[in-house]
Tab-separated table of C-alpha atoms and ligand atoms in Angstrom:
chain	number	residue	atom	x	y	z
A	1	UNK	CA	-10.012	-20.096	-7.903
A	2	UNK	CA	-8.519	-18.986	-11.275
A	3	UNK	CA	-9.656	-15.911	-13.313
A	4	UNK	CA	-10.796	-14.047	-10.181
A	5	UNK	CA	-10.604	-10.668	-11.998
A	6	UNK	CA	-12.097	-11.997	-15.287
A	7	UNK	CA	-14.376	-9.353	-16.607
A	8	UNK	CA	-13.267	-6.772	-14.042
A	9	UNK	CA	-11.505	-3.465	-14.640
A	10	UNK	CA	-9.191	-2.173	-11.840
A	11	UNK	CA	-6.941	0.856	-11.281
A	12	UNK	CA	-3.719	0.498	-9.375
A	13	UNK	CA	-2.173	3.739	-8.261
A	14	UNK	CA	1.557	3.510	-7.593
A	15	UNK	CA	1.562	0.638	-10.023
A	16	UNK	CA	4.856	1.135	-11.862
A	17	UNK	CA	6.879	-0.559	-9.124
A	18	UNK	CA	7.060	-2.211	-5.750
A	19	UNK	CA	3.691	-3.435	-4.043
A	20	UNK	CA	1.578	-1.796	-6.848
A	21	UNK	CA	3.267	-3.550	-9.615
A	22	UNK	CA	2.692	-6.809	-7.706
A	23	UNK	CA	-1.012	-5.961	-7.779
A	24	UNK	CA	-0.985	-5.112	-11.459
A	25	UNK	CA	0.654	-8.288	-12.420
A	26	UNK	CA	-1.530	-10.494	-10.240
A	27	UNK	CA	-4.854	-8.779	-11.507
A	28	UNK	CA	-3.712	-9.214	-15.097
A	29	UNK	CA	-2.847	-12.896	-14.354
A	30	UNK	CA	-6.330	-13.464	-12.979
A	31	UNK	CA	-7.814	-12.274	-16.125
A	32	UNK	CA	-8.494	-8.469	-15.102
A	33	UNK	CA	-7.787	-5.256	-17.028
A	34	UNK	CA	-5.837	-2.811	-15.275
A	35	UNK	CA	-4.931	0.837	-15.527
A	36	UNK	CA	-1.563	1.682	-13.871
A	37	UNK	CA	-1.452	5.113	-12.449
A	38	UNK	CA	1.985	6.581	-11.344
A	39	UNK	CA	4.362	9.482	-11.694
A	40	UNK	CA	7.121	7.014	-12.838
A	41	UNK	CA	6.207	7.113	-16.616
A	42	UNK	CA	9.065	4.964	-17.994
A	43	UNK	CA	8.562	2.129	-15.627
A	44	UNK	CA	4.813	2.297	-15.837
A	45	UNK	CA	4.776	2.335	-19.721
A	46	UNK	CA	7.184	-0.552	-19.884
A	47	UNK	CA	5.051	-2.617	-17.620
A	48	UNK	CA	1.824	-1.869	-19.591
A	49	UNK	CA	3.530	-2.802	-22.782
A	50	UNK	CA	4.843	-5.989	-21.226
A	51	UNK	CA	1.308	-7.124	-20.139
A	52	UNK	CA	-0.168	-6.196	-23.569
A	53	UNK	CA	-3.869	-5.757	-24.211
A	54	UNK	CA	-4.895	-6.063	-20.450
A	55	UNK	CA	-2.959	-3.014	-19.213
A	56	UNK	CA	-2.739	0.688	-19.878
A	57	UNK	CA	-0.605	3.369	-18.241
A	58	UNK	CA	-1.619	6.892	-17.342
A	59	UNK	CA	0.779	9.262	-15.780
A	60	UNK	CA	-1.204	10.408	-12.796
A	61	UNK	CA	-0.421	12.541	-9.580
A	62	UNK	CA	-2.967	11.038	-7.085
A	63	UNK	CA	-2.881	14.223	-5.187
A	64	UNK	CA	-4.454	16.242	-7.919
A	65	UNK	CA	-8.131	16.023	-8.281
A	66	UNK	CA	-8.326	16.661	-12.045
A	67	UNK	CA	-5.758	14.078	-12.641
A	68	UNK	CA	-7.620	11.364	-10.565
A	69	UNK	CA	-10.774	12.264	-12.355
A	70	UNK	CA	-8.889	11.899	-15.826
A	71	UNK	CA	-7.670	8.400	-14.506
A	72	UNK	CA	-11.123	7.110	-13.625
A	73	UNK	CA	-12.387	8.472	-17.039
A	74	UNK	CA	-9.482	6.807	-18.747
A	75	UNK	CA	-10.270	3.322	-17.156
A	76	UNK	CA	-14.013	3.771	-18.262
A	77	UNK	CA	-13.289	4.851	-21.792
A	78	UNK	CA	-10.429	2.341	-22.308
A	79	UNK	CA	-11.985	-0.775	-20.665
A	80	UNK	CA	-15.661	0.082	-20.382
A	81	UNK	CA	-16.115	0.431	-16.651
A	82	UNK	CA	-14.491	0.386	-13.222
A	83	UNK	CA	-14.878	-2.412	-10.622
A	84	UNK	CA	-11.965	-1.796	-8.280
A	85	UNK	CA	-9.290	0.654	-7.474
A	86	UNK	CA	-6.190	0.085	-5.318
A	87	UNK	CA	-5.157	3.459	-3.645
A	88	UNK	CA	-1.649	2.227	-3.208
A	89	UNK	CA	0.520	5.119	-4.096
A	90	UNK	CA	2.415	6.543	-1.233
A	91	UNK	CA	5.518	8.265	0.095
A	92	UNK	CA	7.763	7.825	3.029
A	93	UNK	CA	8.780	11.084	4.944
A	94	UNK	CA	12.165	9.729	5.435
A	95	UNK	CA	12.126	11.516	8.818
A	96	UNK	CA	14.155	9.084	10.749
A	97	UNK	CA	14.959	11.296	13.865
A	98	UNK	CA	13.340	11.853	17.053
A	99	UNK	CA	10.085	13.884	17.675
A	100	UNK	CA	12.117	16.478	19.504
A	101	UNK	CA	14.278	17.275	16.380
A	102	UNK	CA	11.782	16.669	13.632
A	103	UNK	CA	11.000	19.669	11.440
A	104	UNK	CA	7.821	18.112	9.695
A	105	UNK	CA	9.010	19.675	6.425
A	106	UNK	CA	7.492	16.978	4.357
A	107	UNK	CA	4.000	17.141	6.099
A	108	UNK	CA	2.173	18.744	3.298
A	109	UNK	CA	3.501	16.336	0.669
A	110	UNK	CA	3.147	13.311	2.623
A	111	UNK	CA	-0.356	14.126	3.586
A	112	UNK	CA	-1.322	15.046	0.085
A	113	UNK	CA	-0.280	11.911	-1.409
A	114	UNK	CA	-0.835	9.328	1.310
A	115	UNK	CA	-4.290	10.850	2.589
A	116	UNK	CA	-5.705	13.201	-0.022
A	117	UNK	CA	-4.638	10.933	-2.656
A	118	UNK	CA	-6.417	8.030	-1.040
A	119	UNK	CA	-9.538	10.322	-0.340
A	120	UNK	CA	-9.739	11.486	-4.087
A	121	UNK	CA	-9.257	7.889	-5.325
A	122	UNK	CA	-12.052	6.747	-3.275
A	123	UNK	CA	-14.470	9.571	-3.854
A	124	UNK	CA	-13.979	9.713	-7.711
A	125	UNK	CA	-13.977	5.939	-8.202
A	126	UNK	CA	-17.107	5.696	-5.868
A	127	UNK	CA	-18.981	8.254	-7.931
A	128	UNK	CA	-18.518	6.056	-10.965
A	129	UNK	CA	-19.244	2.922	-9.000
A	130	UNK	CA	-22.361	4.324	-7.333
A	131	UNK	CA	-23.922	4.870	-10.708
A	132	UNK	CA	-23.122	1.426	-12.094
A	133	UNK	CA	-23.996	-1.124	-9.360
A	134	UNK	CA	-21.062	-0.949	-7.015
A	135	UNK	CA	-17.484	-1.951	-6.690
A	136	UNK	CA	-14.446	-2.445	-4.391
A	137	UNK	CA	-11.881	0.132	-3.211
A	138	UNK	CA	-8.797	-0.953	-1.537
A	139	UNK	CA	-6.685	1.575	0.402
A	140	UNK	CA	-3.138	0.799	1.343
A	141	UNK	CA	-2.133	1.959	4.799
A	142	UNK	CA	0.761	0.487	6.736
A	143	UNK	CA	1.593	-1.338	10.063
A	144	UNK	CA	2.862	2.075	11.076
A	145	UNK	CA	-0.751	3.326	10.836
A	146	UNK	CA	-1.795	0.846	13.471
A	147	UNK	CA	1.049	0.505	15.645
A	148	UNK	CA	2.560	3.646	17.315
A	149	UNK	CA	6.306	3.801	17.378
A	150	UNK	CA	9.449	5.882	16.950
A	151	UNK	CA	10.047	8.351	14.116
A	152	UNK	CA	8.141	8.898	10.810
A	153	UNK	CA	5.575	11.130	12.248
A	154	UNK	CA	4.107	12.400	9.065
A	155	UNK	CA	4.029	8.983	7.674
A	156	UNK	CA	2.613	7.536	10.723
A	157	UNK	CA	-0.099	10.079	11.072
A	158	UNK	CA	-0.896	9.760	7.325
A	159	UNK	CA	-1.398	6.059	7.486
A	160	UNK	CA	-3.494	6.211	10.641
A	161	UNK	CA	-5.819	8.586	8.613
A	162	UNK	CA	-6.241	6.095	5.997
A	163	UNK	CA	-7.511	3.514	8.390
A	164	UNK	CA	-10.197	5.828	9.785
A	165	UNK	CA	-10.949	7.044	6.356
A	166	UNK	CA	-11.375	3.633	5.048
A	167	UNK	CA	-13.874	2.702	7.708
A	168	UNK	CA	-15.788	5.940	7.467
A	169	UNK	CA	-15.971	5.471	3.571
A	170	UNK	CA	-17.172	1.822	3.934
A	171	UNK	CA	-20.024	2.989	6.341
A	172	UNK	CA	-21.142	5.784	3.926
A	173	UNK	CA	-20.876	3.932	0.716
A	174	UNK	CA	-22.399	0.544	1.805
A	175	UNK	CA	-25.790	1.821	0.355
A	176	UNK	CA	-24.285	2.071	-2.927
A	177	UNK	CA	-22.946	-1.529	-2.795
A	178	UNK	CA	-19.324	-0.269	-2.670
A	179	UNK	CA	-16.942	-2.049	-0.326
A	180	UNK	CA	-14.049	-0.115	1.132
A	181	UNK	CA	-11.245	-2.242	2.871
A	182	UNK	CA	-7.623	-1.435	3.894
A	183	UNK	CA	-4.447	-3.444	3.852
A	184	UNK	CA	-1.579	-2.736	6.243
A	185	UNK	CA	1.627	-4.170	4.771
A	186	UNK	CA	4.437	-5.216	7.011
A	187	UNK	CA	8.084	-5.512	6.133
A	188	UNK	CA	8.238	-5.854	2.261
A	189	UNK	CA	11.530	-5.119	0.473
A	190	UNK	CA	10.675	-2.605	-2.118
A	191	UNK	CA	12.449	0.759	-3.035
A	192	UNK	CA	10.422	2.184	-0.143
A	193	UNK	CA	10.770	-0.774	2.260
A	194	UNK	CA	14.408	-0.818	1.875
A	195	UNK	CA	14.912	2.775	3.018
A	196	UNK	CA	16.002	4.169	-0.454
A	197	UNK	CA	19.061	2.007	-0.284
A	198	UNK	CA	21.686	3.573	-2.615
A	199	UNK	CA	22.458	4.641	-6.053
A	200	UNK	CA	25.444	2.295	-6.275
A	201	UNK	CA	23.901	-1.164	-7.297
A	202	UNK	CA	26.152	-3.332	-5.357
A	203	UNK	CA	25.923	-1.342	-2.279
A	204	UNK	CA	22.081	-1.190	-2.699
A	205	UNK	CA	21.989	-4.887	-2.668
A	206	UNK	CA	23.899	-5.077	0.627
A	207	UNK	CA	21.911	-2.334	2.130
A	208	UNK	CA	18.602	-3.923	1.138
A	209	UNK	CA	19.763	-7.368	2.651
A	210	UNK	CA	20.811	-5.689	5.888
A	211	UNK	CA	17.633	-3.789	6.252
A	212	UNK	CA	15.531	-6.761	5.531
A	213	UNK	CA	17.415	-8.764	8.021
A	214	UNK	CA	16.764	-6.149	10.823
A	215	UNK	CA	13.226	-6.021	9.984
A	216	UNK	CA	12.813	-9.718	9.882
A	217	UNK	CA	14.111	-9.761	13.721
A	218	UNK	CA	11.003	-7.924	14.654
A	219	UNK	CA	8.723	-10.260	12.726
A	220	UNK	CA	7.299	-13.309	14.626
A	221	UNK	CA	6.752	-15.252	11.349
A	222	UNK	CA	10.258	-16.035	10.123
A	223	UNK	CA	9.364	-15.655	6.368
A	224	UNK	CA	10.307	-12.622	4.306
A	225	UNK	CA	7.191	-11.098	2.724
A	226	UNK	CA	7.040	-10.079	-0.952
A	227	UNK	CA	4.951	-7.756	-3.039
A	228	UNK	CA	3.070	-10.992	-4.046
A	229	UNK	CA	1.923	-11.519	-0.560
A	230	UNK	CA	0.284	-8.080	-0.575
A	231	UNK	CA	-1.280	-8.603	-4.076
A	232	UNK	CA	-2.959	-11.670	-2.842
A	233	UNK	CA	-4.717	-9.576	-0.044
A	234	UNK	CA	-5.661	-7.052	-2.691
A	235	UNK	CA	-6.978	-9.653	-5.042
A	236	UNK	CA	-9.140	-11.031	-2.229
A	237	UNK	CA	-10.643	-7.682	-1.567
A	238	UNK	CA	-11.023	-6.747	-5.342
A	239	UNK	CA	-12.825	-10.142	-6.346
A	240	UNK	CA	-16.028	-11.543	-5.475
A	241	UNK	CA	-14.911	-13.874	-2.669
A	242	UNK	CA	-14.881	-10.771	-0.293
A	243	UNK	CA	-18.447	-9.819	-1.461
A	244	UNK	CA	-19.649	-9.531	2.221
A	245	UNK	CA	-16.500	-7.860	3.521
A	246	UNK	CA	-16.120	-4.054	3.914
A	247	UNK	CA	-14.728	-1.588	6.460
A	248	UNK	CA	-11.946	-4.174	7.423
A	249	UNK	CA	-8.247	-3.581	8.018
A	250	UNK	CA	-6.075	-6.482	7.149
A	251	UNK	CA	-2.414	-6.585	8.223
A	252	UNK	CA	-0.369	-8.631	5.933
A	253	UNK	CA	2.686	-8.688	8.222
A	254	UNK	CA	3.973	-12.044	9.394
A	255	UNK	CA	2.395	-11.269	12.880
A	256	UNK	CA	4.440	-7.959	13.334
A	257	UNK	CA	1.485	-6.214	14.834
A	258	UNK	CA	0.338	-9.114	16.936
A	259	UNK	CA	3.103	-8.348	19.514
A	260	UNK	CA	6.717	-8.280	20.198
A	261	UNK	CA	8.823	-11.087	18.738
A	262	UNK	CA	10.951	-11.575	21.880
A	263	UNK	CA	9.844	-13.237	25.147
A	264	UNK	CA	9.482	-10.611	27.772
A	265	UNK	CA	8.960	-13.317	30.420
A	266	UNK	CA	12.506	-14.738	29.426
A	267	UNK	CA	13.976	-11.286	29.974
A	268	UNK	CA	12.317	-11.109	33.463
A	269	UNK	CA	13.463	-14.430	34.368
A	270	UNK	CA	17.037	-13.634	33.259
A	271	UNK	CA	16.989	-10.535	35.309
A	272	UNK	CA	15.873	-12.468	38.256
A	273	UNK	CA	18.410	-15.239	37.591
A	274	UNK	CA	21.207	-12.630	37.427
A	275	UNK	CA	20.244	-11.212	40.861
A	276	UNK	CA	20.102	-14.609	42.388
A	277	UNK	CA	23.521	-15.461	40.980
A	278	UNK	CA	24.974	-12.667	42.756
A	279	UNK	CA	23.930	-14.464	46.043
B	301	NAD	N1	7.215	-1.709	1.307
B	301	NAD	C1	6.796	-1.751	2.577
B	301	NAD	O1	7.607	-2.321	3.402
B	301	NAD	C2	5.547	-0.998	3.036
B	301	NAD	C3	5.095	-1.176	4.360
B	301	NAD	C4	3.924	-0.657	4.618
B	301	NAD	C5	3.147	0.238	3.765
B	301	NAD	N2	3.530	0.387	2.453
B	301	NAD	C6	2.853	1.175	1.615
B	301	NAD	O2	2.632	0.344	0.421
B	301	NAD	C7	2.487	1.453	-0.593
B	301	NAD	C8	3.435	1.017	-1.862
B	301	NAD	O3	4.665	1.116	-1.172
B	301	NAD	P1	6.072	0.519	-2.036
B	301	NAD	O4	6.819	-0.210	-0.909
B	301	NAD	O5	5.567	-0.271	-3.149
B	301	NAD	O6	6.849	1.871	-2.329
B	301	NAD	P2	7.555	2.280	-3.720
B	301	NAD	O7	8.182	3.495	-3.308
B	301	NAD	O8	8.435	1.206	-4.294
B	301	NAD	O9	6.286	2.577	-4.780
B	301	NAD	C9	5.389	3.622	-4.445
B	301	NAD	C10	4.902	3.955	-5.924
B	301	NAD	O10	4.029	5.161	-5.747
B	301	NAD	C11	4.304	6.067	-6.665
B	301	NAD	N3	3.925	7.489	-6.223
B	301	NAD	C12	4.310	8.160	-5.318
B	301	NAD	N4	3.790	9.375	-5.321
B	301	NAD	C13	2.862	9.451	-6.182
B	301	NAD	C14	1.878	10.245	-6.654
B	301	NAD	N5	1.627	11.477	-6.091
B	301	NAD	N6	1.038	9.866	-7.678
B	301	NAD	C15	1.154	8.718	-8.155
B	301	NAD	N7	2.042	7.735	-7.856
B	301	NAD	C16	2.927	8.129	-6.985
B	301	NAD	C17	5.784	6.019	-6.803
B	301	NAD	O11	6.275	6.691	-7.982
B	301	NAD	C18	6.071	4.617	-6.794
B	301	NAD	O12	5.945	3.977	-8.043
B	301	NAD	C19	2.755	2.708	-0.035
B	301	NAD	O13	1.395	3.356	0.127
B	301	NAD	C20	3.453	2.369	1.147
B	301	NAD	O14	3.357	3.461	2.189
B	301	NAD	C21	4.748	-0.345	2.122
């Protein structure tokens, strides 16, 4: 289906780079009009310019209520309405250590951007949509939000909150014909997904490759995901093909959350064989 966003207006937060940029580009390709909202002004303005008449940029901190309100107002005044918002902007807490050593110093900021930012984007966009026949809200969580594990405690907690909030919002806003869904991306090489590689370009490339290889090891589907893969899921939720779908959490993760990528039976049999081999 071509032109899936024809006649639609969308906001993508965190749209200057990474996964958000992929959504902006695909929505415009599909005929939509998009407002890019981000703290990164240079990248965001350059992208909007590249995309021409179908895109605008507005510097926005998603954790600030008045800035999110100005963002929604901007979409409406520039493009005449608002049909979809991707609450994608997010921060990693870069807390790679153990729980016993963690100091939670980034807690407030990570929660303000990853949780409050999603809540404000949902609420303020929904107020407009409720008065105008409905719309689609897409919140970006993470596989870390549904799969417990080591490290990143602020980040994990924030992304788990996005999943619960999405479902709760879907229940409450259904009466207004507003759909609310959530995407959990898996391993995607973006500035965040490559663990803030390095300022040295050459080294950054090598680090990105090394990180991607390690993450691929955990992923059952042996194909490296890209921002485009996440954008395709966002397009499905933003467009009319998902008109009956709300309150859903879609992992786009190459089966990473389906289970472990190694055979536990093989490990058990190997342990048994090792004992038997000892006589
Ligand atoms: N890349 C991955 O592997 C991966 C995996 C799971 C989830 N995610 C989630 O996907 C989303 C996008 O991540 P990404 O990999 O593209 O990261 P990224 O760091 O490349 O991009 C994030 C964007 O959000 C913007 N941003 C940060 N704080 C903001 C704020 N307060 N207001 C407005 N914009 C702000 C940044 O400037 C940046 O442009 C995030 O919510 C992230 O948690 C990413």
